[in-house]
Amino acid sequence: MSAVTVGVLALQGGVREHVRLLEELDARTVPLRTPSDLVGPDGLRVDALVLPGGESSTIDRLLRIFGLFEPLRDAVAGGLPTLGTCAGLILLAREVLDPAPGQQSLGVLDVTVRRNAFGSQVDSAELDLDTVDGPVNVAFIRAPQVVSVGPGVDVLARRDQAIVGVRQGAITGIAFHPELTGEPLFHRRLLETATASTPPARSVA
Ligand code: GLN
């Protein structure tokens, strides 16, 4: 089986840890900074996407400056398997509460999120969490919370009562950082989804 190629959005935030985890799982990774990193003359250049954590309002601004906002939105809306962590979840959401001034989101995941819902940086924590796919050990850093989900969205994980992990089709959004603790579950699932949805033409190329 040829390796899955994962585009990791690399405008700002915690890119390196995602790349390391994906490469440990035998994926190829490509940093995404410009529209042509994502889309070539023959269509999409990647089989899956990771939107890392960082500062969602900064990533949003850079996406628009680099002309990547619309191509990225179209690719995710078109079914490209995508994992968004923390700020990446905020970017995916349909609605963002407590946004920075002018902040936009891609609007491809039918959830409402509240930024910085667990308090400030000092309240960051490493926790064991139960998910529908089993227990994980992950880090929360100025994490958002999902405050409502649309009808097509499955809840994957909660921290106390708060929803912190969701899936809608090929899109997974999590409020925490599995890459910082080396927890491979979500990245493995992303690669499995990409393998299942990779057209034969690309997998034999
Ligand atoms: N609080 C950040 C934001 O609003 C997200 C933090 C993170 O990605 N670790 O973008």
mmCIF file of C-alpha atoms and ligand atoms in Angstrom:
data_model
loop_
_atom_site.group_PDB
_atom_site.id
_atom_site.type_symbol
_atom_site.label_atom_id
_atom_site.label_comp_id
_atom_site.label_asym_id
_atom_site.label_seq_id
_atom_site.Cartn_x
_atom_site.Cartn_y
_atom_site.Cartn_z
ATOM 1 C CA MET A 1 0.000 0.000 0.000
ATOM 2 C CA SER A 2 1.434 3.408 -0.888
ATOM 3 C CA ALA A 3 1.756 5.938 1.913
ATOM 4 C CA VAL A 4 -1.035 8.380 2.611
ATOM 5 C CA THR A 5 0.036 11.993 1.989
ATOM 6 C CA VAL A 6 -1.152 14.359 4.699
ATOM 7 C CA GLY A 7 -1.082 18.114 4.276
ATOM 8 C CA VAL A 8 -0.317 19.806 7.591
ATOM 9 C CA LEU A 9 -1.345 23.454 7.683
ATOM 10 C CA ALA A 10 1.907 25.222 8.542
ATOM 11 C CA LEU A 11 1.087 28.930 8.836
ATOM 12 C CA GLN A 12 1.340 29.138 12.633
ATOM 13 C CA GLY A 13 1.128 26.848 15.642
ATOM 14 C CA GLY A 14 2.240 23.367 16.617
ATOM 15 C CA VAL A 15 3.135 21.733 13.304
ATOM 16 C CA ARG A 16 6.223 19.674 14.143
ATOM 17 C CA GLU A 17 4.600 17.301 16.629
ATOM 18 C CA HIS A 18 1.861 16.388 14.128
ATOM 19 C CA VAL A 19 4.473 15.713 11.453
ATOM 20 C CA ARG A 20 6.444 13.470 13.793
ATOM 21 C CA LEU A 21 3.386 11.474 14.833
ATOM 22 C CA LEU A 22 2.153 11.061 11.240
ATOM 23 C CA GLU A 23 5.589 9.933 10.062
ATOM 24 C CA GLU A 24 5.756 7.407 12.911
ATOM 25 C CA LEU A 25 2.500 6.050 11.449
ATOM 26 C CA ASP A 26 4.214 5.777 8.020
ATOM 27 C CA ALA A 27 2.377 8.687 6.404
ATOM 28 C CA ARG A 28 4.061 11.242 4.125
ATOM 29 C CA THR A 29 3.582 14.843 5.197
ATOM 30 C CA VAL A 30 3.553 18.073 3.219
ATOM 31 C CA PRO A 31 3.524 21.514 4.855
ATOM 32 C CA LEU A 32 0.665 23.652 3.510
ATOM 33 C CA ARG A 33 1.327 27.362 3.160
ATOM 34 C CA THR A 34 0.012 28.342 -0.262
ATOM 35 C CA PRO A 35 -2.933 27.279 -2.458
ATOM 36 C CA SER A 36 -0.565 25.403 -4.788
ATOM 37 C CA ASP A 37 0.668 23.265 -1.876
ATOM 38 C CA LEU A 38 -2.915 21.981 -1.636
ATOM 39 C CA VAL A 39 -4.165 21.946 -5.219
ATOM 40 C CA GLY A 40 -2.123 21.164 -8.342
ATOM 41 C CA PRO A 41 -3.081 20.988 -12.025
ATOM 42 C CA ASP A 42 -4.456 17.460 -11.517
ATOM 43 C CA GLY A 43 -6.474 18.282 -8.399
ATOM 44 C CA LEU A 44 -5.706 17.856 -4.728
ATOM 45 C CA ARG A 45 -2.085 17.040 -3.863
ATOM 46 C CA VAL A 46 -2.930 15.454 -0.510
ATOM 47 C CA ASP A 47 -5.086 12.578 0.743
ATOM 48 C CA ALA A 48 -5.849 14.105 4.150
ATOM 49 C CA LEU A 49 -5.386 17.269 6.186
ATOM 50 C CA VAL A 50 -4.305 18.227 9.676
ATOM 51 C CA LEU A 51 -5.153 21.676 11.026
ATOM 52 C CA PRO A 52 -2.941 22.117 14.098
ATOM 53 C CA GLY A 53 -3.396 24.075 17.296
ATOM 54 C CA GLY A 54 -2.044 27.563 17.722
ATOM 55 C CA GLU A 55 -3.993 30.805 17.706
ATOM 56 C CA SER A 56 -7.113 30.415 15.589
ATOM 57 C CA SER A 57 -7.537 34.121 14.841
ATOM 58 C CA THR A 58 -3.932 34.351 13.608
ATOM 59 C CA ILE A 59 -4.265 31.212 11.489
ATOM 60 C CA ASP A 60 -7.534 32.566 10.046
ATOM 61 C CA ARG A 61 -5.865 35.871 9.161
ATOM 62 C CA LEU A 62 -2.886 34.150 7.539
ATOM 63 C CA LEU A 63 -5.178 31.803 5.593
ATOM 64 C CA ARG A 64 -6.865 34.808 4.038
ATOM 65 C CA ILE A 65 -3.581 36.672 3.407
ATOM 66 C CA PHE A 66 -2.086 33.638 1.644
ATOM 67 C CA GLY A 67 -5.264 32.953 -0.375
ATOM 68 C CA LEU A 68 -5.663 29.554 1.225
ATOM 69 C CA PHE A 69 -8.957 30.142 3.048
ATOM 70 C CA GLU A 70 -11.285 29.279 0.156
ATOM 71 C CA PRO A 71 -9.284 26.370 -1.343
ATOM 72 C CA LEU A 72 -9.014 24.822 2.112
ATOM 73 C CA ARG A 73 -12.720 25.302 2.825
ATOM 74 C CA ASP A 74 -13.660 23.782 -0.541
ATOM 75 C CA ALA A 75 -11.339 20.796 -0.054
ATOM 76 C CA VAL A 76 -12.714 19.984 3.406
ATOM 77 C CA ALA A 77 -16.321 20.581 2.330
ATOM 78 C CA GLY A 78 -15.629 18.307 -0.651
ATOM 79 C CA GLY A 79 -14.830 15.378 1.644
ATOM 80 C CA LEU A 80 -11.044 15.506 2.164
ATOM 81 C CA PRO A 81 -10.456 13.624 5.450
ATOM 82 C CA THR A 82 -9.490 16.248 8.020
ATOM 83 C CA LEU A 83 -8.351 16.358 11.639
ATOM 84 C CA GLY A 84 -8.473 19.714 13.442
ATOM 85 C CA THR A 85 -6.924 20.033 16.889
ATOM 86 C CA CYS A 86 -7.765 22.901 19.247
ATOM 87 C CA ALA A 87 -7.360 26.039 17.081
ATOM 88 C CA GLY A 88 -7.900 23.672 14.133
ATOM 89 C CA LEU A 89 -11.297 22.690 15.585
ATOM 90 C CA ILE A 90 -12.169 26.386 15.938
ATOM 91 C CA LEU A 91 -11.238 26.968 12.282
ATOM 92 C CA LEU A 92 -13.516 24.146 11.148
ATOM 93 C CA ALA A 93 -16.550 25.244 13.166
ATOM 94 C CA ARG A 94 -19.715 26.766 11.729
ATOM 95 C CA GLU A 95 -19.920 29.260 14.585
ATOM 96 C CA VAL A 96 -17.304 30.632 17.004
ATOM 97 C CA LEU A 97 -18.281 32.233 20.313
ATOM 98 C CA ASP A 98 -15.883 34.759 21.871
ATOM 99 C CA PRO A 99 -14.041 35.326 18.588
ATOM 100 C CA ALA A 100 -11.219 37.817 18.164
ATOM 101 C CA PRO A 101 -12.330 40.946 16.290
ATOM 102 C CA GLY A 102 -13.032 40.058 12.646
ATOM 103 C CA GLN A 103 -12.286 36.358 13.180
ATOM 104 C CA GLN A 104 -13.799 33.997 10.611
ATOM 105 C CA SER A 105 -14.002 30.222 10.426
ATOM 106 C CA LEU A 106 -14.262 27.792 7.540
ATOM 107 C CA GLY A 107 -17.791 26.774 8.584
ATOM 108 C CA VAL A 108 -17.485 23.177 7.387
ATOM 109 C CA LEU A 109 -18.203 21.399 10.701
ATOM 110 C CA ASP A 110 -21.738 21.838 12.033
ATOM 111 C CA VAL A 111 -20.841 22.840 15.586
ATOM 112 C CA THR A 112 -20.678 25.951 17.735
ATOM 113 C CA VAL A 113 -17.453 26.294 19.736
ATOM 114 C CA ARG A 114 -16.475 28.646 22.534
ATOM 115 C CA ARG A 115 -12.850 29.755 22.500
ATOM 116 C CA ASN A 116 -10.739 29.495 25.648
ATOM 117 C CA ALA A 117 -13.620 27.793 27.431
ATOM 118 C CA PHE A 118 -11.552 26.096 30.139
ATOM 119 C CA GLY A 119 -9.769 29.239 31.315
ATOM 120 C CA SER A 120 -6.370 30.699 30.614
ATOM 121 C CA GLN A 121 -2.965 29.213 29.818
ATOM 122 C CA VAL A 122 -2.289 28.385 33.494
ATOM 123 C CA ASP A 123 -5.310 26.066 33.474
ATOM 124 C CA SER A 124 -3.795 23.882 30.794
ATOM 125 C CA ALA A 125 -3.677 20.219 31.735
ATOM 126 C CA GLU A 126 -2.631 16.750 30.661
ATOM 127 C CA LEU A 127 -5.532 14.357 31.189
ATOM 128 C CA ASP A 128 -6.765 10.823 30.622
ATOM 129 C CA LEU A 129 -9.971 11.024 28.648
ATOM 130 C CA ASP A 130 -12.507 8.408 27.626
ATOM 131 C CA THR A 131 -13.481 8.528 23.964
ATOM 132 C CA VAL A 132 -15.844 6.381 21.926
ATOM 133 C CA ASP A 133 -12.704 4.702 20.544
ATOM 134 C CA GLY A 134 -11.110 4.050 23.936
ATOM 135 C CA PRO A 135 -9.049 5.915 26.537
ATOM 136 C CA VAL A 136 -6.457 8.515 25.521
ATOM 137 C CA ASN A 137 -3.898 10.657 27.285
ATOM 138 C CA VAL A 138 -3.935 14.185 25.851
ATOM 139 C CA ALA A 139 -3.062 17.818 26.593
ATOM 140 C CA PHE A 140 -5.478 20.738 26.880
ATOM 141 C CA ILE A 141 -4.024 24.210 26.215
ATOM 142 C CA ARG A 142 -6.408 27.186 26.290
ATOM 143 C CA ALA A 143 -8.870 24.756 24.798
ATOM 144 C CA PRO A 144 -12.229 25.469 23.218
ATOM 145 C CA GLN A 145 -15.417 23.616 24.078
ATOM 146 C CA VAL A 146 -18.109 22.480 21.684
ATOM 147 C CA VAL A 147 -21.323 24.032 22.998
ATOM 148 C CA SER A 148 -23.741 22.659 20.409
ATOM 149 C CA VAL A 149 -23.693 20.134 17.593
ATOM 150 C CA GLY A 150 -25.831 19.763 14.491
ATOM 151 C CA PRO A 151 -27.787 16.599 13.649
ATOM 152 C CA GLY A 152 -25.053 14.930 11.561
ATOM 153 C CA VAL A 153 -22.355 15.289 14.209
ATOM 154 C CA ASP A 154 -21.226 12.469 16.520
ATOM 155 C CA VAL A 155 -19.736 13.246 19.914
ATOM 156 C CA LEU A 156 -16.409 11.412 20.387
ATOM 157 C CA ALA A 157 -15.319 12.675 23.788
ATOM 158 C CA ARG A 158 -16.326 14.777 26.772
ATOM 159 C CA ARG A 159 -14.306 16.383 29.545
ATOM 160 C CA ASP A 160 -16.683 16.271 32.504
ATOM 161 C CA GLN A 161 -19.897 17.387 30.766
ATOM 162 C CA ALA A 162 -18.256 19.471 28.045
ATOM 163 C CA ILE A 163 -18.012 18.114 24.501
ATOM 164 C CA VAL A 164 -14.365 18.125 23.406
ATOM 165 C CA GLY A 165 -14.328 15.768 20.410
ATOM 166 C CA VAL A 166 -16.678 15.456 17.426
ATOM 167 C CA ARG A 167 -16.880 13.764 14.048
ATOM 168 C CA GLN A 168 -18.991 14.649 11.026
ATOM 169 C CA GLY A 169 -18.338 12.410 8.048
ATOM 170 C CA ALA A 170 -14.610 12.607 7.252
ATOM 171 C CA ILE A 171 -14.055 15.625 9.527
ATOM 172 C CA THR A 172 -12.848 15.154 13.105
ATOM 173 C CA GLY A 173 -12.455 18.077 15.486
ATOM 174 C CA ILE A 174 -10.875 17.771 18.914
ATOM 175 C CA ALA A 175 -10.358 20.487 21.511
ATOM 176 C CA PHE A 176 -7.131 18.957 22.816
ATOM 177 C CA HIS A 177 -3.656 17.954 21.632
ATOM 178 C CA PRO A 178 -2.931 14.231 21.176
ATOM 179 C CA GLU A 179 0.267 15.101 19.291
ATOM 180 C CA LEU A 180 1.875 16.622 22.406
ATOM 181 C CA THR A 181 1.559 13.407 24.374
ATOM 182 C CA GLY A 182 2.273 11.159 21.362
ATOM 183 C CA GLU A 183 -1.260 9.698 21.452
ATOM 184 C CA PRO A 184 -1.740 8.160 17.974
ATOM 185 C CA LEU A 185 -5.469 7.242 17.970
ATOM 186 C CA PHE A 186 -6.857 10.234 16.066
ATOM 187 C CA HIS A 187 -4.046 10.374 13.499
ATOM 188 C CA ARG A 188 -4.382 6.628 12.892
ATOM 189 C CA ARG A 189 -8.122 7.069 12.321
ATOM 190 C CA LEU A 190 -7.403 9.928 9.903
ATOM 191 C CA LEU A 191 -5.055 7.709 7.880
ATOM 192 C CA GLU A 192 -7.617 4.886 7.892
ATOM 193 C CA THR A 193 -10.312 7.252 6.616
ATOM 194 C CA ALA A 194 -7.972 8.547 3.919
ATOM 195 C CA THR A 195 -7.019 5.027 2.854
ATOM 196 C CA ALA A 196 -10.672 4.043 2.630
ATOM 197 C CA SER A 197 -11.513 7.099 0.517
ATOM 198 C CA THR A 198 -8.332 7.335 -1.633
ATOM 199 C CA PRO A 199 -9.212 6.836 -5.299
ATOM 200 C CA PRO A 200 -7.321 3.920 -6.933
ATOM 201 C CA ALA A 201 -5.595 6.286 -9.384
ATOM 202 C CA ARG A 202 -3.813 8.010 -6.539
ATOM 203 C CA SER A 203 -2.935 4.905 -4.564
ATOM 204 C CA VAL A 204 -1.130 3.285 -7.526
ATOM 205 C CA ALA A 205 0.659 6.511 -8.581
HETATM 206 N N1 GLN B 1 -7.114 29.476 22.368
HETATM 207 C C1 GLN B 1 -6.593 29.235 21.068
HETATM 208 C C2 GLN B 1 -7.422 29.877 19.972
HETATM 209 O O1 GLN B 1 -8.420 30.487 20.220
HETATM 210 C C3 GLN B 1 -6.475 27.753 20.794
HETATM 211 C C4 GLN B 1 -5.411 27.145 21.650
HETATM 212 C C5 GLN B 1 -4.721 25.957 21.046
HETATM 213 O O2 GLN B 1 -4.809 25.690 19.832
HETATM 214 N N2 GLN B 1 -3.981 25.252 21.856
HETATM 215 O O3 GLN B 1 -7.057 29.754 18.859
#
